[in-house]
mmCIF file of C-alpha atoms in Angstrom:
data_model
loop_
_atom_site.group_PDB
_atom_site.id
_atom_site.type_symbol
_atom_site.label_atom_id
_atom_site.label_comp_id
_atom_site.label_asym_id
_atom_site.label_seq_id
_atom_site.Cartn_x
_atom_site.Cartn_y
_atom_site.Cartn_z
ATOM 1 C CA UNK A 2 -0.085 0.039 0.201
ATOM 2 C CA UNK A 3 1.229 3.455 -1.141
ATOM 3 C CA UNK A 4 0.186 6.689 1.250
ATOM 4 C CA UNK A 5 -0.457 10.098 -0.751
ATOM 5 C CA UNK A 6 3.189 11.146 0.235
ATOM 6 C CA UNK A 7 2.223 14.838 -0.180
ATOM 7 C CA UNK A 8 4.971 17.997 0.232
ATOM 8 C CA UNK A 9 2.853 20.571 0.082
ATOM 9 C CA UNK A 10 4.673 22.473 -2.776
ATOM 10 C CA UNK A 11 1.423 23.237 -4.858
ATOM 11 C CA UNK A 12 0.370 24.809 -1.416
ATOM 12 C CA UNK A 13 3.945 26.974 -1.256
ATOM 13 C CA UNK A 14 3.024 27.752 -5.112
ATOM 14 C CA UNK A 15 -0.245 29.060 -4.292
ATOM 15 C CA UNK A 16 1.674 31.420 -1.973
ATOM 16 C CA UNK A 17 4.582 32.589 -3.599
ATOM 17 C CA UNK A 18 1.721 33.452 -6.657
ATOM 18 C CA UNK A 19 -0.381 35.511 -3.993
ATOM 19 C CA UNK A 20 2.615 37.062 -3.190
ATOM 20 C CA UNK A 21 2.866 38.504 -7.091
ATOM 21 C CA UNK A 22 5.787 36.169 -7.753
ATOM 22 C CA UNK A 23 6.073 34.163 -11.126
ATOM 23 C CA UNK A 24 6.073 30.621 -10.572
ATOM 24 C CA UNK A 25 7.497 27.980 -12.546
ATOM 25 C CA UNK A 26 6.695 24.137 -11.691
ATOM 26 C CA UNK A 27 9.188 21.417 -12.582
ATOM 27 C CA UNK A 28 7.473 17.831 -12.531
ATOM 28 C CA UNK A 29 9.747 14.493 -12.557
ATOM 29 C CA UNK A 30 7.242 12.727 -15.538
ATOM 30 C CA UNK A 31 9.616 9.539 -16.366
ATOM 31 C CA UNK A 32 12.820 7.690 -14.535
ATOM 32 C CA UNK A 33 15.097 5.163 -15.820
ATOM 33 C CA UNK A 34 17.493 3.359 -13.817
ATOM 34 C CA UNK A 35 18.146 4.021 -10.157
ATOM 35 C CA UNK A 36 16.726 7.928 -9.697
ATOM 36 C CA UNK A 37 16.928 9.667 -6.732
ATOM 37 C CA UNK A 38 13.427 11.091 -6.872
ATOM 38 C CA UNK A 39 10.067 8.987 -7.857
ATOM 39 C CA UNK A 40 7.823 10.351 -10.612
ATOM 40 C CA UNK A 41 5.493 13.254 -9.476
ATOM 41 C CA UNK A 42 8.175 14.900 -7.700
ATOM 42 C CA UNK A 43 8.339 18.716 -7.278
ATOM 43 C CA UNK A 44 9.832 21.720 -6.990
ATOM 44 C CA UNK A 45 8.881 25.504 -7.750
ATOM 45 C CA UNK A 46 11.306 28.092 -8.760
ATOM 46 C CA UNK A 47 10.016 32.446 -8.843
ATOM 47 C CA UNK A 48 11.687 34.794 -11.371
ATOM 48 C CA UNK A 49 14.528 35.575 -8.789
ATOM 49 C CA UNK A 50 15.795 31.364 -8.581
ATOM 50 C CA UNK A 51 14.522 31.118 -5.284
ATOM 51 C CA UNK A 52 13.245 27.322 -5.327
ATOM 52 C CA UNK A 53 11.588 25.022 -3.344
ATOM 53 C CA UNK A 54 11.089 21.252 -3.233
ATOM 54 C CA UNK A 55 13.280 19.297 -5.029
ATOM 55 C CA UNK A 56 13.110 16.971 -8.590
ATOM 56 C CA UNK A 57 16.636 14.941 -7.706
ATOM 57 C CA UNK A 58 19.046 14.835 -4.591
ATOM 58 C CA UNK A 59 20.190 17.745 -5.726
ATOM 59 C CA UNK A 60 22.109 16.762 -9.353
ATOM 60 C CA UNK A 61 20.126 18.458 -11.249
ATOM 61 C CA UNK A 62 18.184 21.568 -9.274
ATOM 62 C CA UNK A 63 20.704 24.001 -10.414
ATOM 63 C CA UNK A 64 19.858 23.360 -14.296
ATOM 64 C CA UNK A 65 16.557 23.062 -13.506
ATOM 65 C CA UNK A 66 16.607 26.456 -11.867
ATOM 66 C CA UNK A 67 18.459 28.047 -14.899
ATOM 67 C CA UNK A 68 15.986 26.253 -17.537
ATOM 68 C CA UNK A 69 12.821 28.071 -15.154
ATOM 69 C CA UNK A 70 14.266 31.174 -15.348
ATOM 70 C CA UNK A 71 14.929 31.091 -19.180
ATOM 71 C CA UNK A 72 11.076 29.948 -19.515
ATOM 72 C CA UNK A 73 9.949 32.956 -17.980
ATOM 73 C CA UNK A 74 11.997 35.087 -19.615
ATOM 74 C CA UNK A 75 10.992 33.931 -23.099
ATOM 75 C CA UNK A 76 7.630 33.976 -21.701
ATOM 76 C CA UNK A 77 7.338 30.437 -23.138
ATOM 77 C CA UNK A 78 4.346 28.004 -21.571
ATOM 78 C CA UNK A 79 6.717 24.690 -20.964
ATOM 79 C CA UNK A 80 9.115 22.278 -21.982
ATOM 80 C CA UNK A 81 10.237 18.934 -21.569
ATOM 81 C CA UNK A 82 14.049 18.658 -20.084
ATOM 82 C CA UNK A 83 15.955 14.989 -19.853
ATOM 83 C CA UNK A 84 18.840 14.343 -17.649
ATOM 84 C CA UNK A 85 21.370 11.367 -18.444
ATOM 85 C CA UNK A 86 24.197 10.228 -16.715
ATOM 86 C CA UNK A 87 26.402 11.169 -19.811
ATOM 87 C CA UNK A 88 24.825 14.286 -20.648
ATOM 88 C CA UNK A 89 26.926 15.940 -23.133
ATOM 89 C CA UNK A 90 24.608 19.124 -24.109
ATOM 90 C CA UNK A 91 25.441 22.146 -22.394
ATOM 91 C CA UNK A 92 24.313 20.997 -19.030
ATOM 92 C CA UNK A 93 27.513 19.331 -17.680
ATOM 93 C CA UNK A 94 25.354 18.140 -14.970
ATOM 94 C CA UNK A 95 23.902 14.718 -14.697
ATOM 95 C CA UNK A 96 23.045 12.267 -12.333
ATOM 96 C CA UNK A 97 25.629 10.785 -9.819
ATOM 97 C CA UNK A 98 23.468 7.693 -9.206
ATOM 98 C CA UNK A 99 23.681 6.369 -13.064
ATOM 99 C CA UNK A 100 19.791 7.082 -13.410
ATOM 100 C CA UNK A 101 17.960 8.986 -16.038
ATOM 101 C CA UNK A 102 15.442 11.654 -15.226
ATOM 102 C CA UNK A 103 12.891 13.668 -17.735
ATOM 103 C CA UNK A 104 11.272 16.774 -15.721
ATOM 104 C CA UNK A 105 8.771 18.670 -16.840
ATOM 105 C CA UNK A 106 8.828 22.737 -16.322
ATOM 106 C CA UNK A 107 5.597 24.954 -17.093
ATOM 107 C CA UNK A 108 4.632 28.240 -15.766
ATOM 108 C CA UNK A 109 1.310 28.930 -13.484
ATOM 109 C CA UNK A 110 -0.279 31.448 -15.273
ATOM 110 C CA UNK B 25 -0.781 25.056 -15.739
ATOM 111 C CA UNK B 26 -3.632 27.838 -15.083
ATOM 112 C CA UNK B 27 -3.867 28.958 -11.674
ATOM 113 C CA UNK B 28 -7.540 28.043 -11.286
ATOM 114 C CA UNK B 29 -6.968 24.542 -12.366
ATOM 115 C CA UNK B 30 -3.870 24.985 -9.406
ATOM 116 C CA UNK B 31 -6.475 26.413 -7.103
ATOM 117 C CA UNK B 32 -8.889 23.606 -8.004
ATOM 118 C CA UNK B 33 -5.987 21.038 -7.491
ATOM 119 C CA UNK B 34 -5.483 22.640 -3.711
ATOM 120 C CA UNK B 35 -9.441 22.501 -3.085
ATOM 121 C CA UNK B 36 -9.671 18.555 -3.784
ATOM 122 C CA UNK B 37 -6.335 17.811 -2.090
ATOM 123 C CA UNK B 38 -8.027 19.877 1.205
ATOM 124 C CA UNK B 39 -11.421 18.150 0.886
ATOM 125 C CA UNK B 40 -9.406 14.646 0.168
ATOM 126 C CA UNK B 41 -11.049 13.895 -3.106
ATOM 127 C CA UNK B 42 -9.381 11.310 -4.854
ATOM 128 C CA UNK B 43 -8.439 12.989 -8.622
ATOM 129 C CA UNK B 44 -6.099 12.876 -11.412
ATOM 130 C CA UNK B 45 -4.109 15.692 -12.985
ATOM 131 C CA UNK B 46 -3.719 15.253 -16.280
ATOM 132 C CA UNK B 47 -1.321 17.132 -18.445
ATOM 133 C CA UNK B 48 -0.397 17.756 -22.488
ATOM 134 C CA UNK B 49 3.204 17.878 -22.486
ATOM 135 C CA UNK B 50 3.217 19.147 -25.683
ATOM 136 C CA UNK B 51 1.426 22.479 -25.678
ATOM 137 C CA UNK B 52 0.997 22.928 -21.621
ATOM 138 C CA UNK B 53 -3.359 22.148 -21.264
ATOM 139 C CA UNK B 54 -3.712 20.596 -17.977
ATOM 140 C CA UNK B 55 -7.225 19.240 -16.620
ATOM 141 C CA UNK B 56 -8.492 17.719 -13.122
ATOM 142 C CA UNK B 57 -9.980 14.241 -13.993
ATOM 143 C CA UNK B 58 -12.070 12.719 -11.312
ATOM 144 C CA UNK B 59 -12.283 8.528 -11.218
ATOM 145 C CA UNK B 60 -15.261 6.920 -13.009
ATOM 146 C CA UNK B 61 -15.826 10.339 -15.579
ATOM 147 C CA UNK B 62 -14.691 11.030 -18.817
ATOM 148 C CA UNK B 63 -11.793 12.368 -19.285
ATOM 149 C CA UNK B 64 -12.696 15.818 -21.527
ATOM 150 C CA UNK B 65 -11.411 17.251 -25.072
ATOM 151 C CA UNK B 66 -7.883 16.162 -26.114
ATOM 152 C CA UNK B 67 -7.834 13.386 -23.159
ATOM 153 C CA UNK B 68 -10.999 11.867 -24.319
ATOM 154 C CA UNK B 69 -8.760 8.994 -26.271
ATOM 155 C CA UNK B 70 -7.033 8.462 -23.303
ATOM 156 C CA UNK B 71 -9.670 7.219 -21.008
ATOM 157 C CA UNK B 72 -8.774 3.698 -20.350
ATOM 158 C CA UNK B 73 -4.926 4.263 -19.708
ATOM 159 C CA UNK B 74 -5.932 6.900 -17.579
ATOM 160 C CA UNK B 75 -8.447 5.082 -15.433
ATOM 161 C CA UNK B 76 -5.157 2.219 -15.269
ATOM 162 C CA UNK B 77 -3.290 4.804 -13.746
ATOM 163 C CA UNK B 78 -6.030 5.575 -11.355
ATOM 164 C CA UNK B 79 -6.534 2.027 -10.397
ATOM 165 C CA UNK B 80 -2.906 0.965 -10.015
ATOM 166 C CA UNK B 81 -2.050 4.355 -8.020
ATOM 167 C CA UNK B 82 0.312 5.085 -10.385
ATOM 168 C CA UNK B 83 2.112 8.379 -12.036
ATOM 169 C CA UNK B 84 3.633 8.624 -15.266
ATOM 170 C CA UNK B 85 3.599 9.468 -18.890
ATOM 171 C CA UNK B 86 1.123 7.075 -21.119
ATOM 172 C CA UNK B 87 2.731 4.899 -23.606
ATOM 173 C CA UNK B 88 3.186 6.786 -27.006
ATOM 174 C CA UNK B 89 1.547 10.117 -26.098
ATOM 175 C CA UNK B 90 2.792 12.890 -24.436
ATOM 176 C CA UNK B 91 0.191 12.564 -21.952
ATOM 177 C CA UNK B 92 0.964 12.654 -18.368
ATOM 178 C CA UNK B 93 -1.068 11.411 -15.387
ATOM 179 C CA UNK B 94 -0.829 12.121 -11.824
ATOM 180 C CA UNK B 95 -2.833 10.616 -9.105
ATOM 181 C CA UNK B 96 -3.944 11.821 -5.934
ATOM 182 C CA UNK B 97 -5.063 9.061 -3.549
ATOM 183 C CA UNK B 98 -6.761 9.337 0.042
ATOM 184 C CA UNK B 99 -4.685 9.529 2.472
ATOM 185 C CA UNK B 100 -4.241 7.007 5.008
ATOM 186 C CA UNK B 101 -6.267 7.287 8.163
ATOM 187 C CA UNK B 102 -4.234 7.108 11.519
ATOM 188 C CA UNK B 103 -6.354 6.837 14.916
ATOM 189 C CA UNK B 104 -4.333 8.147 18.094
ATOM 190 C CA UNK B 105 -6.047 6.878 21.137
ATOM 191 C CA UNK B 106 -4.767 9.152 24.360
ATOM 192 C CA UNK B 107 -4.531 12.842 23.674
ATOM 193 C CA UNK B 108 -1.126 12.367 25.489
ATOM 194 C CA UNK B 109 2.551 14.088 25.222
ATOM 195 C CA UNK B 110 3.693 11.491 22.502
ATOM 196 C CA UNK B 111 0.328 11.959 20.533
ATOM 197 C CA UNK B 112 1.925 15.887 20.246
ATOM 198 C CA UNK B 113 5.250 14.756 18.449
ATOM 199 C CA UNK B 114 3.095 11.803 16.260
ATOM 200 C CA UNK B 115 0.828 14.572 15.174
ATOM 201 C CA UNK B 116 3.955 16.906 14.202
ATOM 202 C CA UNK B 117 5.626 13.505 12.146
ATOM 203 C CA UNK B 118 2.288 12.711 11.071
ATOM 204 C CA UNK B 119 1.686 15.880 8.893
ATOM 205 C CA UNK B 120 5.104 15.844 6.976
ATOM 206 C CA UNK B 121 3.717 12.234 5.992
ATOM 207 C CA UNK B 122 0.201 13.132 5.287
ATOM 208 C CA UNK B 123 -1.173 10.886 7.444
ATOM 209 C CA UNK B 124 -4.548 11.811 8.547
ATOM 210 C CA UNK B 125 -4.915 11.485 11.956
ATOM 211 C CA UNK B 126 -8.024 11.810 14.597
ATOM 212 C CA UNK B 127 -7.751 11.400 18.242
ATOM 213 C CA UNK B 128 -9.776 10.032 20.736
ATOM 214 C CA UNK B 129 -10.179 10.787 24.367
ATOM 215 C CA UNK B 130 -12.893 10.915 26.656
ATOM 216 C CA UNK B 131 -10.402 12.711 29.237
ATOM 217 C CA UNK B 132 -11.522 16.496 28.696
ATOM 218 C CA UNK B 133 -8.195 18.050 30.188
ATOM 219 C CA UNK B 134 -6.263 15.563 27.485
ATOM 220 C CA UNK B 135 -8.435 16.317 24.418
ATOM 221 C CA UNK B 136 -8.491 19.937 24.245
ATOM 222 C CA UNK B 137 -7.997 22.241 20.962
ATOM 223 C CA UNK B 138 -5.051 24.165 22.059
ATOM 224 C CA UNK B 139 -3.198 21.045 22.948
ATOM 225 C CA UNK B 140 -4.413 19.595 19.153
ATOM 226 C CA UNK B 141 -4.800 22.582 17.007
ATOM 227 C CA UNK B 142 -6.164 21.833 13.379
ATOM 228 C CA UNK B 143 -6.454 18.255 14.513
ATOM 229 C CA UNK B 144 -10.284 16.161 14.986
ATOM 230 C CA UNK B 145 -9.991 15.317 18.383
ATOM 231 C CA UNK B 146 -13.269 13.380 19.441
ATOM 232 C CA UNK B 147 -13.547 13.854 22.865
ATOM 233 C CA UNK B 148 -15.702 10.769 23.914
ATOM 234 C CA UNK B 149 -15.120 6.649 24.973
ATOM 235 C CA UNK B 150 -13.804 4.784 21.744
ATOM 236 C CA UNK B 151 -17.311 2.986 21.827
ATOM 237 C CA UNK B 152 -19.008 6.409 21.093
ATOM 238 C CA UNK B 153 -16.057 7.807 19.245
ATOM 239 C CA UNK B 154 -15.650 4.842 16.429
ATOM 240 C CA UNK B 155 -19.001 5.654 15.275
ATOM 241 C CA UNK B 156 -18.488 9.382 14.129
ATOM 242 C CA UNK B 157 -14.962 7.631 11.937
ATOM 243 C CA UNK B 158 -15.205 5.556 8.940
ATOM 244 C CA UNK B 159 -12.652 2.710 9.076
ATOM 245 C CA UNK B 160 -11.689 -0.177 6.842
ATOM 246 C CA UNK B 161 -8.708 -2.109 6.373
ATOM 247 C CA UNK B 162 -6.442 0.847 5.375
ATOM 248 C CA UNK B 163 -7.336 2.101 8.784
ATOM 249 C CA UNK B 164 -4.335 2.056 11.592
ATOM 250 C CA UNK B 165 -4.983 2.410 15.210
ATOM 251 C CA UNK B 166 -1.863 3.672 17.850
ATOM 252 C CA UNK B 167 -3.307 3.487 21.555
ATOM 253 C CA UNK B 168 -1.113 5.375 23.584
ATOM 254 C CA UNK B 169 -2.758 5.745 27.161
ATOM 255 C CA UNK B 170 -2.170 2.187 28.934
ATOM 256 C CA UNK B 171 -5.232 2.458 30.156
ATOM 257 C CA UNK B 172 -7.204 -0.502 30.213
ATOM 258 C CA UNK B 173 -10.660 0.869 30.555
ATOM 259 C CA UNK B 174 -9.878 3.137 27.452
ATOM 260 C CA UNK B 175 -7.104 1.497 25.157
ATOM 261 C CA UNK B 176 -8.885 -2.091 25.440
ATOM 262 C CA UNK B 177 -12.293 -1.255 23.626
ATOM 263 C CA UNK B 178 -10.355 0.527 20.744
ATOM 264 C CA UNK B 179 -7.951 -2.670 20.469
ATOM 265 C CA UNK B 180 -11.033 -5.130 20.319
ATOM 266 C CA UNK B 181 -12.623 -2.667 17.646
ATOM 267 C CA UNK B 182 -9.542 -2.162 15.931
ATOM 268 C CA UNK B 183 -9.069 -6.229 15.491
ATOM 269 C CA UNK B 184 -12.612 -6.785 14.609
ATOM 270 C CA UNK B 185 -12.326 -3.917 11.830
ATOM 271 C CA UNK B 186 -8.920 -5.699 10.518
ATOM 272 C CA UNK B 187 -7.312 -2.191 10.692
ATOM 273 C CA UNK B 188 -3.661 -2.934 8.680
ATOM 274 C CA UNK B 189 -1.902 -1.655 11.801
ATOM 275 C CA UNK B 190 -2.507 -2.061 15.702
ATOM 276 C CA UNK B 191 -0.266 -0.612 17.871
ATOM 277 C CA UNK B 192 -0.267 0.022 21.904
ATOM 278 C CA UNK B 193 2.115 1.758 24.283
ATOM 279 C CA UNK B 194 3.225 -0.367 27.689
ATOM 280 C CA UNK B 195 6.135 -2.314 28.868
ATOM 281 C CA UNK B 196 6.271 -5.815 28.458
ATOM 282 C CA UNK B 197 4.515 -6.764 31.809
ATOM 283 C CA UNK B 198 1.628 -4.192 30.693
ATOM 284 C CA UNK B 199 1.508 -5.856 27.259
ATOM 285 C CA UNK B 200 0.916 -9.693 28.481
ATOM 286 C CA UNK B 201 -1.875 -8.478 31.048
ATOM 287 C CA UNK B 202 -3.394 -6.830 27.860
ATOM 288 C CA UNK B 203 -2.980 -9.997 25.558
ATOM 289 C CA UNK B 204 -3.981 -11.900 28.755
ATOM 290 C CA UNK B 205 -7.719 -9.821 28.567
ATOM 291 C CA UNK B 206 -7.829 -9.854 24.931
ATOM 292 C CA UNK B 207 -7.364 -13.632 24.874
ATOM 293 C CA UNK B 208 -10.170 -13.734 27.742
ATOM 294 C CA UNK B 209 -12.423 -11.769 25.584
ATOM 295 C CA UNK B 210 -12.569 -14.448 22.512
ATOM 296 C CA UNK B 211 -9.653 -13.119 20.544
ATOM 297 C CA UNK B 212 -7.346 -15.770 19.148
ATOM 298 C CA UNK B 213 -3.669 -15.884 19.534
ATOM 299 C CA UNK B 214 -3.246 -14.978 15.843
ATOM 300 C CA UNK B 215 -5.112 -11.491 16.186
ATOM 301 C CA UNK B 216 -3.309 -10.733 19.954
ATOM 302 C CA UNK B 217 -0.245 -11.523 18.303
ATOM 303 C CA UNK B 218 -1.066 -8.427 15.212
ATOM 304 C CA UNK B 219 -1.133 -5.940 17.650
ATOM 305 C CA UNK B 220 2.505 -4.338 17.584
ATOM 306 C CA UNK B 221 3.067 -4.030 21.700
ATOM 307 C CA UNK B 222 5.161 -2.738 23.028
ATOM 308 C CA UNK B 223 4.963 -0.411 20.112
ATOM 309 C CA UNK B 224 7.707 0.786 17.807
ATOM 310 C CA UNK B 225 10.720 -0.198 16.240
ATOM 311 C CA UNK B 226 13.793 -0.729 18.974
ATOM 312 C CA UNK B 227 15.237 2.977 18.939
ATOM 313 C CA UNK B 228 16.519 3.268 22.225
ATOM 314 C CA UNK B 229 15.133 6.358 23.253
ATOM 315 C CA UNK B 230 12.782 7.316 25.977
ATOM 316 C CA UNK B 231 11.720 11.170 25.348
ATOM 317 C CA UNK B 232 8.739 11.786 23.925
ATOM 318 C CA UNK B 233 9.682 12.584 20.305
ATOM 319 C CA UNK B 234 11.682 9.384 20.430
ATOM 320 C CA UNK B 235 9.193 7.784 21.270
ATOM 321 C CA UNK B 236 6.675 9.033 18.352
ATOM 322 C CA UNK B 237 9.831 8.354 15.848
ATOM 323 C CA UNK B 238 9.957 4.930 16.816
ATOM 324 C CA UNK B 239 5.853 4.554 16.114
ATOM 325 C CA UNK B 240 5.738 6.527 13.327
ATOM 326 C CA UNK B 241 9.012 4.743 11.814
ATOM 327 C CA UNK B 242 7.150 1.199 12.586
ATOM 328 C CA UNK B 243 3.733 2.871 10.921
ATOM 329 C CA UNK B 244 5.301 3.792 7.582
ATOM 330 C CA UNK B 245 7.260 0.314 7.444
ATOM 331 C CA UNK B 246 3.811 -1.196 8.045
ATOM 332 C CA UNK B 247 2.196 0.502 5.681
ATOM 333 C CA UNK B 248 4.536 -0.650 2.729
ATOM 334 C CA UNK B 249 4.490 -4.364 3.842
ATOM 335 C CA UNK B 250 0.684 -4.183 3.309
#
């Protein structure tokens, strides 16, 4: 049996929006191999780069924050990002644990 | 995601309604889905897959599509008998872990709202209190008064209604006496042995927050065994 372990990130998103902040929601949508956070794990990022919650054990959060900031800057609604262990893209971040994750980021508007 | 959708999600969560969030990863559209209903618009052709995600209580992307499904299920109900010091720490842990807590204690000076803000506290004897709570085999009981006249009726109710976790505070001696009483009341050895007593994992600590931690650790572990 699983419980609905809810990390209250969406509640926090509402508080940030109430405080007139721009909020991007990041959600783990797929995982392969051993990845630190399960599908459905969330974090939120505001226009200043403040963040709450997590999508990995600290491995890719900084990259997710900068992607979220670009999303706000370019005023795009959403984007899917994949992180692999041997990621040769510009990120130079990957998961030390050898897993792979896909993170979906979207503006709350 | 629209702010309106976010607000609706929070409303559904606080009313403990089961639902799913459907997201089209290509265009960012999202919608709330209630089990048993037909998904709307662009999501309608995935009705069967969405319902399957719901049944298996899983989150994920539907195969060969760009549709993400995230399901929200009801939190597990935990009933604490005894509005004692340990219960105050249990409530704190349970909040982070999203268990839904109700507290039963017929003793008015323990069961005060001031000691347990935001928690359903039923200031009645267990027999009457259980009439106010819907329970099933996904319910857990934590008995903390170690007073037979309060704990025993609750333990008997939990055994009869097949709660998935039943724990009772008290020393080995207290627990032996408790088992004896339950046996005299007609419960089988298997039923009696299913009670975790003395309650909690062996942590070593004796303070109220440490005992609460050992209880909550056992509860989480038993939840995953089920």
